[in-house]
Short mmCIF file of C-alpha atoms in Angstrom, two decimals:
data_model
loop_
_atom_site.label_atom_id
_atom_site.label_comp_id
_atom_site.label_asym_id
_atom_site.label_seq_id
_atom_site.Cartn_x
_atom_site.Cartn_y
_atom_site.Cartn_z
CA UNK F 64 89.07 129.18 117.97
CA UNK F 65 86.15 130.94 119.70
CA UNK F 66 85.63 128.47 122.60
CA UNK F 67 89.35 128.57 123.47
CA UNK F 68 90.30 132.15 122.73
CA UNK F 69 90.45 133.20 126.40
CA UNK F 70 92.62 130.22 127.38
CA UNK F 71 94.91 130.87 124.42
CA UNK F 72 95.36 134.48 125.50
CA UNK F 73 95.78 133.76 129.22
CA UNK F 74 98.35 130.97 128.73
CA UNK F 75 100.29 132.70 125.97
CA UNK F 76 99.69 129.94 123.42
CA UNK F 77 100.76 130.92 119.91
CA UNK F 78 98.76 129.44 117.04
CA UNK F 79 99.88 128.81 113.46
CA UNK F 80 97.48 127.54 110.81
CA UNK F 81 97.27 127.32 107.03
CA UNK F 82 93.49 127.70 107.34
CA UNK F 83 93.28 130.88 105.30
CA UNK F 84 92.09 129.12 102.17
CA UNK F 85 91.95 131.45 99.19
CA UNK F 86 91.35 134.48 101.42
CA UNK F 87 93.65 134.48 104.48
CA UNK F 88 93.04 138.18 105.14
CA UNK F 89 89.31 137.53 105.55
CA UNK F 90 90.11 134.60 107.85
CA UNK F 91 92.25 136.89 110.01
CA UNK F 92 89.52 139.52 110.07
CA UNK F 93 87.05 136.90 111.33
CA UNK F 94 89.54 135.93 114.05
CA UNK F 95 89.84 139.59 115.04
CA UNK F 96 86.07 139.67 115.54
CA UNK F 97 86.30 136.59 117.76
CA UNK F 98 89.04 138.24 119.83
CA UNK F 99 87.09 141.49 120.03
CA UNK F 100 83.96 139.75 121.33
CA UNK F 101 86.07 137.95 123.94
CA UNK F 102 87.74 141.27 124.87
CA UNK F 103 91.26 139.93 124.37
CA UNK F 104 94.11 141.66 122.59
CA UNK F 105 95.87 139.37 120.11
CA UNK F 106 98.30 140.15 117.31
CA UNK F 107 97.08 138.27 114.25
CA UNK F 108 99.50 137.97 111.32
CA UNK F 109 98.79 136.92 107.75
CA UNK F 110 101.25 135.42 105.29
CA UNK F 111 99.99 136.32 101.81
CA UNK F 112 101.39 135.95 98.30
CA UNK F 113 100.55 132.35 97.46
CA UNK F 114 97.74 133.38 95.08
CA UNK F 115 98.97 133.53 91.46
CA UNK F 116 95.65 134.22 89.73
CA UNK F 117 96.84 137.69 88.71
CA UNK F 118 99.45 135.92 86.54
CA UNK F 119 96.93 133.72 84.74
CA UNK F 120 97.09 135.45 81.35
CA UNK F 121 100.90 135.57 81.40
CA UNK F 122 101.14 131.87 82.19
CA UNK F 123 98.72 130.71 79.49
CA UNK F 124 101.24 131.16 76.70
CA UNK F 125 104.34 130.18 78.65
CA UNK F 126 104.37 126.51 77.62
CA UNK F 127 103.69 125.26 81.13
CA UNK F 128 102.75 121.59 81.47
CA UNK F 129 101.60 119.51 84.42
CA UNK F 130 104.62 118.01 86.20
CA UNK F 131 102.78 114.72 86.72
CA UNK F 132 100.63 114.20 83.62
CA UNK F 133 102.34 116.41 81.02
CA UNK F 134 99.02 118.07 80.13
CA UNK F 135 99.06 121.58 78.73
CA UNK F 136 98.03 124.58 80.79
CA UNK F 137 94.21 124.57 81.02
CA UNK F 138 92.09 127.37 79.63
CA UNK F 139 89.55 127.48 82.44
CA UNK F 140 91.83 127.85 85.46
CA UNK F 141 89.84 128.29 88.67
CA UNK F 142 92.67 128.87 91.19
CA UNK F 143 96.48 128.92 91.37
CA UNK F 144 98.34 128.84 94.67
CA UNK F 145 102.01 128.43 95.51
CA UNK F 146 103.01 126.06 98.31
CA UNK F 147 104.84 128.52 100.55
CA UNK F 148 107.34 127.40 103.18
CA UNK F 149 108.17 127.97 106.84
CA UNK F 150 110.39 131.07 106.73
CA UNK F 151 107.57 133.65 106.39
CA UNK F 152 105.83 132.01 109.37
CA UNK F 153 108.97 132.26 111.51
CA UNK F 154 109.33 135.91 110.50
CA UNK F 155 105.72 136.64 111.51
CA UNK F 156 106.45 135.09 114.90
CA UNK F 157 109.60 137.21 115.15
CA UNK F 158 107.36 140.25 114.68
CA UNK F 159 105.38 139.24 117.75
CA UNK F 160 102.36 137.54 116.20
CA UNK F 161 100.16 135.53 118.57
CA UNK F 162 98.31 133.90 115.67
CA UNK F 163 99.69 133.32 112.16
CA UNK F 164 97.33 132.56 109.29
CA UNK F 165 98.56 131.48 105.87
CA UNK F 166 96.92 130.55 102.61
CA UNK F 167 98.45 127.66 100.66
CA UNK F 168 101.47 126.39 102.59
CA UNK F 169 103.11 123.01 102.97
CA UNK F 170 101.61 121.32 106.03
CA UNK F 171 105.00 120.55 107.56
CA UNK F 172 105.88 124.25 107.42
CA UNK F 173 103.32 124.90 110.16
CA UNK F 174 105.66 123.07 112.54
CA UNK F 175 108.99 124.05 110.99
CA UNK F 176 108.19 127.78 111.15
CA UNK F 177 107.90 127.90 114.96
CA UNK F 178 111.03 125.74 115.32
CA UNK F 179 113.06 128.13 113.16
CA UNK F 180 111.73 131.01 115.27
CA UNK F 181 112.46 129.27 118.59
CA UNK F 182 115.88 127.78 117.81
CA UNK F 183 117.24 130.26 115.28
CA UNK F 184 118.00 127.59 112.69
CA UNK F 185 119.81 129.02 109.66
CA UNK F 186 118.87 128.54 106.01
CA UNK F 187 121.80 126.17 105.53
CA UNK F 188 121.12 124.04 108.63
CA UNK F 189 119.69 121.46 106.26
CA UNK F 190 119.69 118.48 108.61
CA UNK F 191 117.87 120.49 111.27
CA UNK F 192 115.38 121.85 108.74
CA UNK F 193 114.75 118.29 107.53
CA UNK F 194 114.22 117.15 111.13
CA UNK F 195 111.72 119.93 111.78
CA UNK F 196 109.97 119.12 108.52
CA UNK F 197 109.78 115.47 109.56
CA UNK F 198 108.14 116.47 112.84
CA UNK F 199 105.58 118.44 110.87
CA UNK F 200 105.07 115.64 108.34
CA UNK F 201 104.37 113.09 111.08
CA UNK F 202 101.66 115.14 112.79
CA UNK F 203 100.19 116.97 109.78
CA UNK F 204 97.31 114.47 109.45
CA UNK F 205 96.42 114.44 113.14
CA UNK F 206 95.30 111.02 114.34
CA UNK F 207 96.89 109.22 111.40
CA UNK F 208 100.04 108.86 113.54
CA UNK F 209 98.19 108.04 116.77
CA UNK F 210 96.54 104.90 115.46
CA UNK F 211 94.15 106.14 112.81
CA UNK F 212 93.79 103.88 109.72
CA UNK F 213 96.55 101.67 111.14
CA UNK F 214 97.30 98.29 109.53
CA UNK F 215 96.83 96.56 112.89
CA UNK F 216 93.67 98.57 113.60
CA UNK F 217 92.38 95.92 116.02
CA UNK F 218 95.17 96.81 118.50
CA UNK F 219 94.15 100.48 118.75
CA UNK F 220 91.78 101.29 121.66
CA UNK F 221 89.05 103.91 122.01
CA UNK F 222 88.66 105.41 118.57
CA UNK F 223 85.80 107.52 119.93
CA UNK F 224 88.26 109.51 122.07
CA UNK F 225 91.40 109.27 119.94
CA UNK F 226 94.21 111.59 121.02
CA UNK F 227 95.97 113.94 118.63
CA UNK F 228 99.79 114.00 118.46
CA UNK F 229 102.21 116.17 120.41
CA UNK F 230 105.83 116.73 119.34
CA UNK F 231 108.49 117.93 121.78
CA UNK F 232 111.46 119.08 119.71
CA UNK F 233 115.05 119.80 120.67
CA UNK F 234 117.37 122.34 119.07
CA UNK F 235 119.51 119.39 117.86
CA UNK F 236 116.68 118.11 115.68
CA UNK F 237 115.53 114.96 117.45
CA UNK F 238 112.04 114.92 118.94
CA UNK F 239 109.62 112.88 121.01
CA UNK F 240 106.17 112.17 119.63
CA UNK F 241 103.40 111.40 122.13
CA UNK F 242 99.71 112.12 122.76
CA UNK F 243 97.72 113.49 125.70
CA UNK F 244 97.13 111.14 128.63
CA UNK F 245 93.71 109.53 129.08
CA UNK F 246 92.98 109.59 125.36
CA UNK F 247 92.38 106.78 122.93
CA UNK F 248 94.63 105.72 120.13
CA UNK F 249 98.15 104.33 120.09
CA UNK F 250 101.65 105.58 119.41
CA UNK F 251 104.12 102.86 118.44
CA UNK F 252 106.85 102.14 115.95
CA UNK F 253 104.20 100.93 113.49
CA UNK F 254 101.75 103.83 113.75
CA UNK F 255 104.53 106.39 113.30
CA UNK F 256 106.41 104.46 110.58
CA UNK F 257 103.25 104.24 108.53
CA UNK F 258 102.76 107.99 108.70
CA UNK F 259 106.43 108.54 107.85
CA UNK F 260 105.96 107.06 104.37
CA UNK F 261 102.51 108.60 103.81
CA UNK F 262 102.39 110.44 100.45
CA UNK F 263 106.17 110.71 100.51
CA UNK F 264 107.10 109.48 97.06
CA UNK F 265 110.87 109.07 97.10
CA UNK F 266 111.88 109.04 100.81
CA UNK F 267 115.40 110.05 99.86
CA UNK F 268 114.32 113.16 97.95
CA UNK F 269 111.25 114.73 99.53
CA UNK F 270 111.04 118.23 98.05
CA UNK F 271 109.89 121.06 100.32
CA UNK F 272 110.24 124.85 99.95
CA UNK F 273 112.82 125.14 102.75
CA UNK F 274 114.82 121.92 102.36
CA UNK F 275 115.15 118.73 100.33
CA UNK F 276 114.70 115.89 102.81
CA UNK F 277 116.25 112.44 103.01
CA UNK F 278 114.20 110.34 105.43
CA UNK F 279 115.69 106.98 104.40
CA UNK F 280 117.82 106.60 107.55
CA UNK F 281 115.29 107.85 110.10
CA UNK F 282 115.07 105.80 113.30
CA UNK F 283 111.90 105.43 115.39
CA UNK F 284 112.41 104.14 118.94
CA UNK F 285 109.60 103.33 121.33
CA UNK F 286 109.92 104.95 124.78
CA UNK F 287 108.50 103.01 127.75
CA UNK F 288 106.43 104.61 130.49
CA UNK F 289 104.20 106.90 128.42
CA UNK F 290 100.42 106.57 128.67
CA UNK F 291 99.32 105.49 125.19
CA UNK F 292 102.89 105.19 123.93
CA UNK F 293 105.61 107.53 122.70
CA UNK F 294 108.56 107.35 120.31
CA UNK F 295 111.82 109.18 119.79
CA UNK F 296 112.55 110.12 116.18
CA UNK F 297 115.92 111.13 114.73
CA UNK F 298 118.13 110.65 111.67
CA UNK F 299 116.63 113.03 109.11
CA UNK F 300 119.08 114.49 106.61
CA UNK F 301 118.71 117.56 104.42
CA UNK F 302 120.00 119.18 101.25
CA UNK F 303 119.43 122.62 99.67
CA UNK F 304 115.88 123.32 98.45
CA UNK F 305 114.95 124.07 94.85
CA UNK F 306 114.76 127.54 93.29
CA UNK F 307 111.13 126.76 92.43
CA UNK F 308 107.87 126.55 94.33
CA UNK F 309 105.31 123.93 93.50
CA UNK F 310 101.97 125.38 92.40
CA UNK F 311 98.59 123.74 92.92
CA UNK F 312 96.14 124.99 90.29
CA UNK F 313 92.59 123.82 89.74
CA UNK F 314 90.43 123.95 86.64
CA UNK F 315 86.77 123.26 85.86
CA UNK F 316 86.26 119.96 84.05
CA UNK F 317 82.52 119.48 83.70
CA UNK F 318 80.00 118.21 86.24
CA UNK F 319 79.19 115.01 88.09
CA UNK F 320 76.56 113.33 90.21
CA UNK F 321 76.42 110.09 92.18
CA UNK F 322 73.39 107.92 92.89
CA UNK F 323 73.46 105.39 95.74
CA UNK F 324 70.51 103.00 95.95
CA UNK F 325 70.07 99.88 98.13
CA UNK F 326 68.55 96.85 96.41
CA UNK F 327 67.09 93.90 98.34
CA UNK F 328 65.76 90.46 97.61
CA UNK F 329 66.98 87.43 95.68
CA UNK F 330 69.56 88.04 92.95
CA UNK F 331 70.17 91.53 94.30
CA UNK F 332 73.48 91.94 92.46
CA UNK F 333 71.97 91.07 89.08
CA UNK F 334 69.04 93.42 89.70
CA UNK F 335 71.37 96.21 90.73
CA UNK F 336 73.56 95.93 87.64
CA UNK F 337 70.62 95.79 85.25
CA UNK F 338 68.99 98.78 86.99
CA UNK F 339 72.16 100.88 86.70
CA UNK F 340 72.62 99.97 83.04
CA UNK F 341 68.97 100.77 82.29
CA UNK F 342 69.26 104.22 83.91
CA UNK F 343 72.24 104.96 81.68
CA UNK F 344 70.44 103.67 78.58
CA UNK F 345 67.39 105.81 79.39
CA UNK F 346 69.38 109.00 79.93
CA UNK F 347 71.52 108.41 76.85
CA UNK F 348 68.33 108.15 74.81
CA UNK F 349 67.23 111.52 76.19
CA UNK F 350 70.67 112.98 75.43
CA UNK F 351 70.45 111.90 71.79
CA UNK F 352 67.04 113.51 71.46
CA UNK F 353 68.29 116.79 72.93
CA UNK F 354 71.57 116.82 71.04
CA UNK F 355 73.84 116.32 74.05
CA UNK F 356 77.11 114.41 73.90
CA UNK F 357 77.52 111.11 75.71
CA UNK F 358 78.86 110.98 79.26
CA UNK F 359 82.56 111.76 79.63
CA UNK F 360 82.81 108.90 82.13
CA UNK F 361 80.58 106.55 84.08
CA UNK F 362 81.24 104.30 87.04
CA UNK F 363 79.04 101.38 88.03
CA UNK F 364 79.86 99.45 91.16
CA UNK F 365 77.56 97.11 93.01
CA UNK F 366 78.63 97.18 96.64
CA UNK F 367 78.20 93.74 98.13
CA UNK F 368 79.35 91.97 94.97
CA UNK F 369 83.06 92.74 95.58
CA UNK F 370 83.22 94.93 92.47
CA UNK F 371 85.87 96.92 94.34
CA UNK F 372 88.26 93.97 93.98
CA UNK F 373 87.89 93.79 90.18
CA UNK F 374 89.12 90.46 88.78
CA UNK F 375 90.04 89.29 92.31
CA UNK F 376 86.44 89.41 93.56
CA UNK F 377 85.11 86.32 95.31
CA UNK F 378 81.79 85.46 93.74
CA UNK F 379 79.33 83.77 96.07
CA UNK F 380 77.14 80.90 94.96
CA UNK F 381 73.34 80.51 94.68
CA UNK F 382 72.63 83.88 93.15
CA UNK F 383 74.77 86.03 95.45
CA UNK F 384 73.75 88.15 98.44
CA UNK F 385 70.17 89.19 99.11
CA UNK F 386 71.09 92.85 99.46
CA UNK F 387 73.42 95.10 97.51
CA UNK F 388 73.94 98.79 96.86
CA UNK F 389 74.10 100.49 93.46
CA UNK F 390 76.88 103.06 93.26
CA UNK F 391 76.37 104.88 89.96
CA UNK F 392 78.46 107.97 89.18
CA UNK F 393 78.51 110.00 85.97
CA UNK F 394 80.59 112.83 84.54
CA UNK F 395 79.52 115.15 81.72
CA UNK F 396 80.71 118.43 80.24
CA UNK F 397 77.28 120.05 80.61
CA UNK F 398 75.41 120.65 83.86
CA UNK F 399 72.05 120.21 82.11
CA UNK F 400 72.91 116.65 81.10
CA UNK F 401 73.84 115.69 84.65
CA UNK F 402 70.62 117.27 85.92
CA UNK F 403 68.69 114.93 83.60
CA UNK F 404 70.55 111.98 85.10
CA UNK F 405 69.68 113.21 88.59
CA UNK F 406 65.96 113.31 87.77
CA UNK F 407 65.91 109.87 86.17
CA UNK F 408 66.98 107.88 89.26
CA UNK F 409 63.63 107.93 91.07
CA UNK F 410 61.66 106.36 88.17
CA UNK F 411 63.73 103.19 88.67
CA UNK F 412 61.81 102.64 91.92
CA UNK F 413 58.56 102.02 90.08
CA UNK F 414 59.64 101.06 86.58
CA UNK F 415 62.53 98.65 86.97
CA UNK F 416 63.56 95.88 89.40
CA UNK F 417 61.61 95.11 92.58
CA UNK F 418 63.52 95.73 95.79
CA UNK F 419 65.05 99.14 95.07
CA UNK F 420 64.29 100.56 98.50
CA UNK F 421 65.57 104.15 98.56
CA UNK F 422 67.89 106.76 97.13
CA UNK F 423 70.49 107.43 99.81
CA UNK F 424 70.60 111.16 100.46
CA UNK F 425 67.71 111.88 98.08
CA UNK F 426 68.03 113.04 94.49
CA UNK F 427 71.70 113.09 93.42
CA UNK F 428 73.30 116.51 93.70
CA UNK F 429 75.02 117.97 90.64
CA UNK F 430 78.51 119.19 91.49
CA UNK F 431 81.23 120.93 89.45
CA UNK F 432 84.38 118.88 88.90
CA UNK F 433 87.57 120.72 89.84
CA UNK F 434 90.74 118.91 88.85
CA UNK F 435 94.30 119.65 89.98
CA UNK F 436 97.11 120.90 87.75
CA UNK F 437 100.62 121.07 89.22
CA UNK F 438 103.60 123.02 87.92
CA UNK F 439 106.79 124.67 89.19
CA UNK F 440 107.18 128.43 89.45
CA UNK F 441 110.35 130.44 90.19
CA UNK F 442 110.63 131.58 93.80
CA UNK F 443 112.11 134.86 92.55
CA UNK F 444 108.76 135.71 90.90
CA UNK F 445 106.72 135.37 94.09
CA UNK F 446 106.19 138.35 96.40
CA UNK F 447 105.33 137.32 99.96
CA UNK F 448 103.59 139.97 102.07
CA UNK F 449 103.23 139.99 105.84
CA UNK F 450 100.27 141.67 107.53
CA UNK F 451 99.76 142.31 111.24
CA UNK F 452 96.28 143.18 112.54
CA UNK F 453 95.18 144.02 109.01
CA UNK F 454 98.11 146.34 108.24
CA UNK F 455 100.86 145.51 105.74
CA UNK F 456 104.14 145.45 107.67
CA UNK F 457 106.73 144.16 105.23
CA UNK F 458 107.61 142.23 102.09
CA UNK F 459 109.33 139.00 103.02
CA UNK F 460 112.49 138.52 100.98
CA UNK F 461 113.35 134.87 100.24
CA UNK F 462 117.12 134.31 100.26
CA UNK F 463 117.81 132.29 97.10
CA UNK F 464 121.53 131.89 97.76
CA UNK F 465 120.70 128.73 99.72
CA UNK F 466 118.90 126.98 96.85
CA UNK F 467 120.01 124.52 94.22
CA UNK F 468 118.40 122.60 91.37
CA UNK F 469 121.29 120.18 91.06
CA UNK F 470 120.11 116.59 91.45
CA UNK F 471 122.28 114.86 94.02
CA UNK F 472 122.97 111.16 93.56
CA UNK F 473 122.54 109.01 96.65
CA UNK F 474 124.47 105.94 97.67
CA UNK F 475 122.35 102.79 97.41
CA UNK F 476 120.69 101.86 100.72
CA UNK F 477 122.43 99.26 102.82
CA UNK F 478 120.72 95.89 103.15
CA UNK F 479 120.53 94.68 106.72
CA UNK F 480 122.29 91.37 107.30
CA UNK F 481 119.50 90.44 109.71
CA UNK F 482 117.22 89.77 106.76
CA UNK F 483 119.41 87.09 105.16
CA UNK F 484 118.05 84.24 107.28
CA UNK F 485 114.38 84.89 106.58
CA UNK F 486 112.35 81.82 105.57
CA UNK F 487 112.27 81.05 101.87
CA UNK F 488 110.10 78.78 99.78
CA UNK F 489 106.40 78.53 98.86
CA UNK F 490 105.00 80.48 101.80
CA UNK F 491 101.80 82.50 101.45
CA UNK F 492 101.05 85.54 103.60
CA UNK F 493 98.72 88.50 103.60
CA UNK F 494 100.54 91.80 103.15
CA UNK F 495 99.30 93.00 106.54
CA UNK F 496 101.03 90.02 108.19
CA UNK F 497 104.40 91.01 106.73
CA UNK F 498 104.52 94.78 106.67
CA UNK F 499 103.28 98.04 108.00
CA UNK F 500 101.89 99.90 104.99
CA UNK F 501 100.30 103.26 104.38
CA UNK F 502 98.83 104.19 101.04
CA UNK F 503 98.46 107.79 100.05
CA UNK F 504 96.73 109.55 97.19
CA UNK F 505 96.91 112.89 95.47
CA UNK F 506 94.58 113.16 92.52
CA UNK F 507 94.72 109.92 90.60
CA UNK F 508 98.09 108.70 91.91
CA UNK F 509 98.57 106.33 94.82
CA UNK F 510 101.62 104.74 96.40
CA UNK F 511 102.53 102.16 98.98
CA UNK F 512 106.10 102.81 100.02
CA UNK F 513 108.43 99.92 100.81
CA UNK F 514 110.43 101.79 103.45
CA UNK F 515 108.76 99.78 106.22
CA UNK F 516 108.26 96.70 104.05
CA UNK F 517 110.10 94.22 106.29
CA UNK F 518 109.41 95.92 109.61
CA UNK F 519 107.27 93.18 111.10
CA UNK F 520 109.61 90.40 109.98
CA UNK F 521 112.65 92.13 111.39
CA UNK F 522 110.93 92.94 114.68
CA UNK F 523 109.22 89.60 115.34
#
């Protein structure tokens, strides 16, 4: 913020960010120092209340399980934060805040909050709330909707100067998505459709604190005449939100380290695999002598051998490539055991295969492993506090009369008749030739949504 604080003040730009981390009040205090040094007067608001660590002991015996894995509530919880919604942000703007800082908050709420403030959308304007959430969802990952990690990446110009997205929203809920002129990147049906399905799960039931969204009938229309492209987006539908917030907790689960070592010369892949296995054998021998348990997990991949592709790897002939890279990662409950692993990488350079040329980044760094644990928590149990320039101004009261936990059944999606005449028979294609796809991951889960599965076939 510091390089732009004078422009922000002079032009009356209002800034909303969920950059507060686990201490949004400290973030706001740092911003106040920036404003003070620049001699500008800004009202800085904080939305607090997402931190549930004070409830840790009460939650331990409450029978809470992870909503994704079913695991029991961990003993060594490190953090617990509610995903707050957009309403407290809109209220802070109503109070005159120039800058709003939150802790944990759904990314789309950063956009929906200002829209609620600007247009006066009510709690039961579900279609409008879904539309505003969609606008936030499309731009929440920055350049991912302006051509970043796009399936047809070769069509996207000037990555070095890629433009970030701009949304211009109407009070009726539709919006235009573009990017600044004279910037790199691309906005098209494909780039935006890919971001639409990013980490969405069920596109007909996307759960957010302010609204349950149905994005299955969203239309994306390219608009001619915009530098770098632009699209008009409409068609989002909404239903009442749940009476619960989702909570993102983390817990300590041991320690890890990763060694990355290039290996050159003939039979590089074979040398790399034997070197990695020998390092593990050596450290396991030391563990047994010191009374340590075995590793909780290990990962050996030889980059250059197509290990990433598993059983679908294409093995080259005549001994394989003449250079490869060992990627060796370990996980252990005890830091001391991982520190032993870290110290036993360098000896491979003089005591194992010829051609091990370096340890990328030096001795592997031992890091704690924090894993996520997700559960639902009643909104009625969360107290949201609003601060303005460091002073508590009010408790935000969430209106739960506009919530529902009833699961609504949807009509099955209509199949377009345009797809009936597609070619059939023993044709072989790469996925990228048929569809725009965007994979997303949270923890150990990944998805590729089929919402844009036939896009290329239906357009070409």
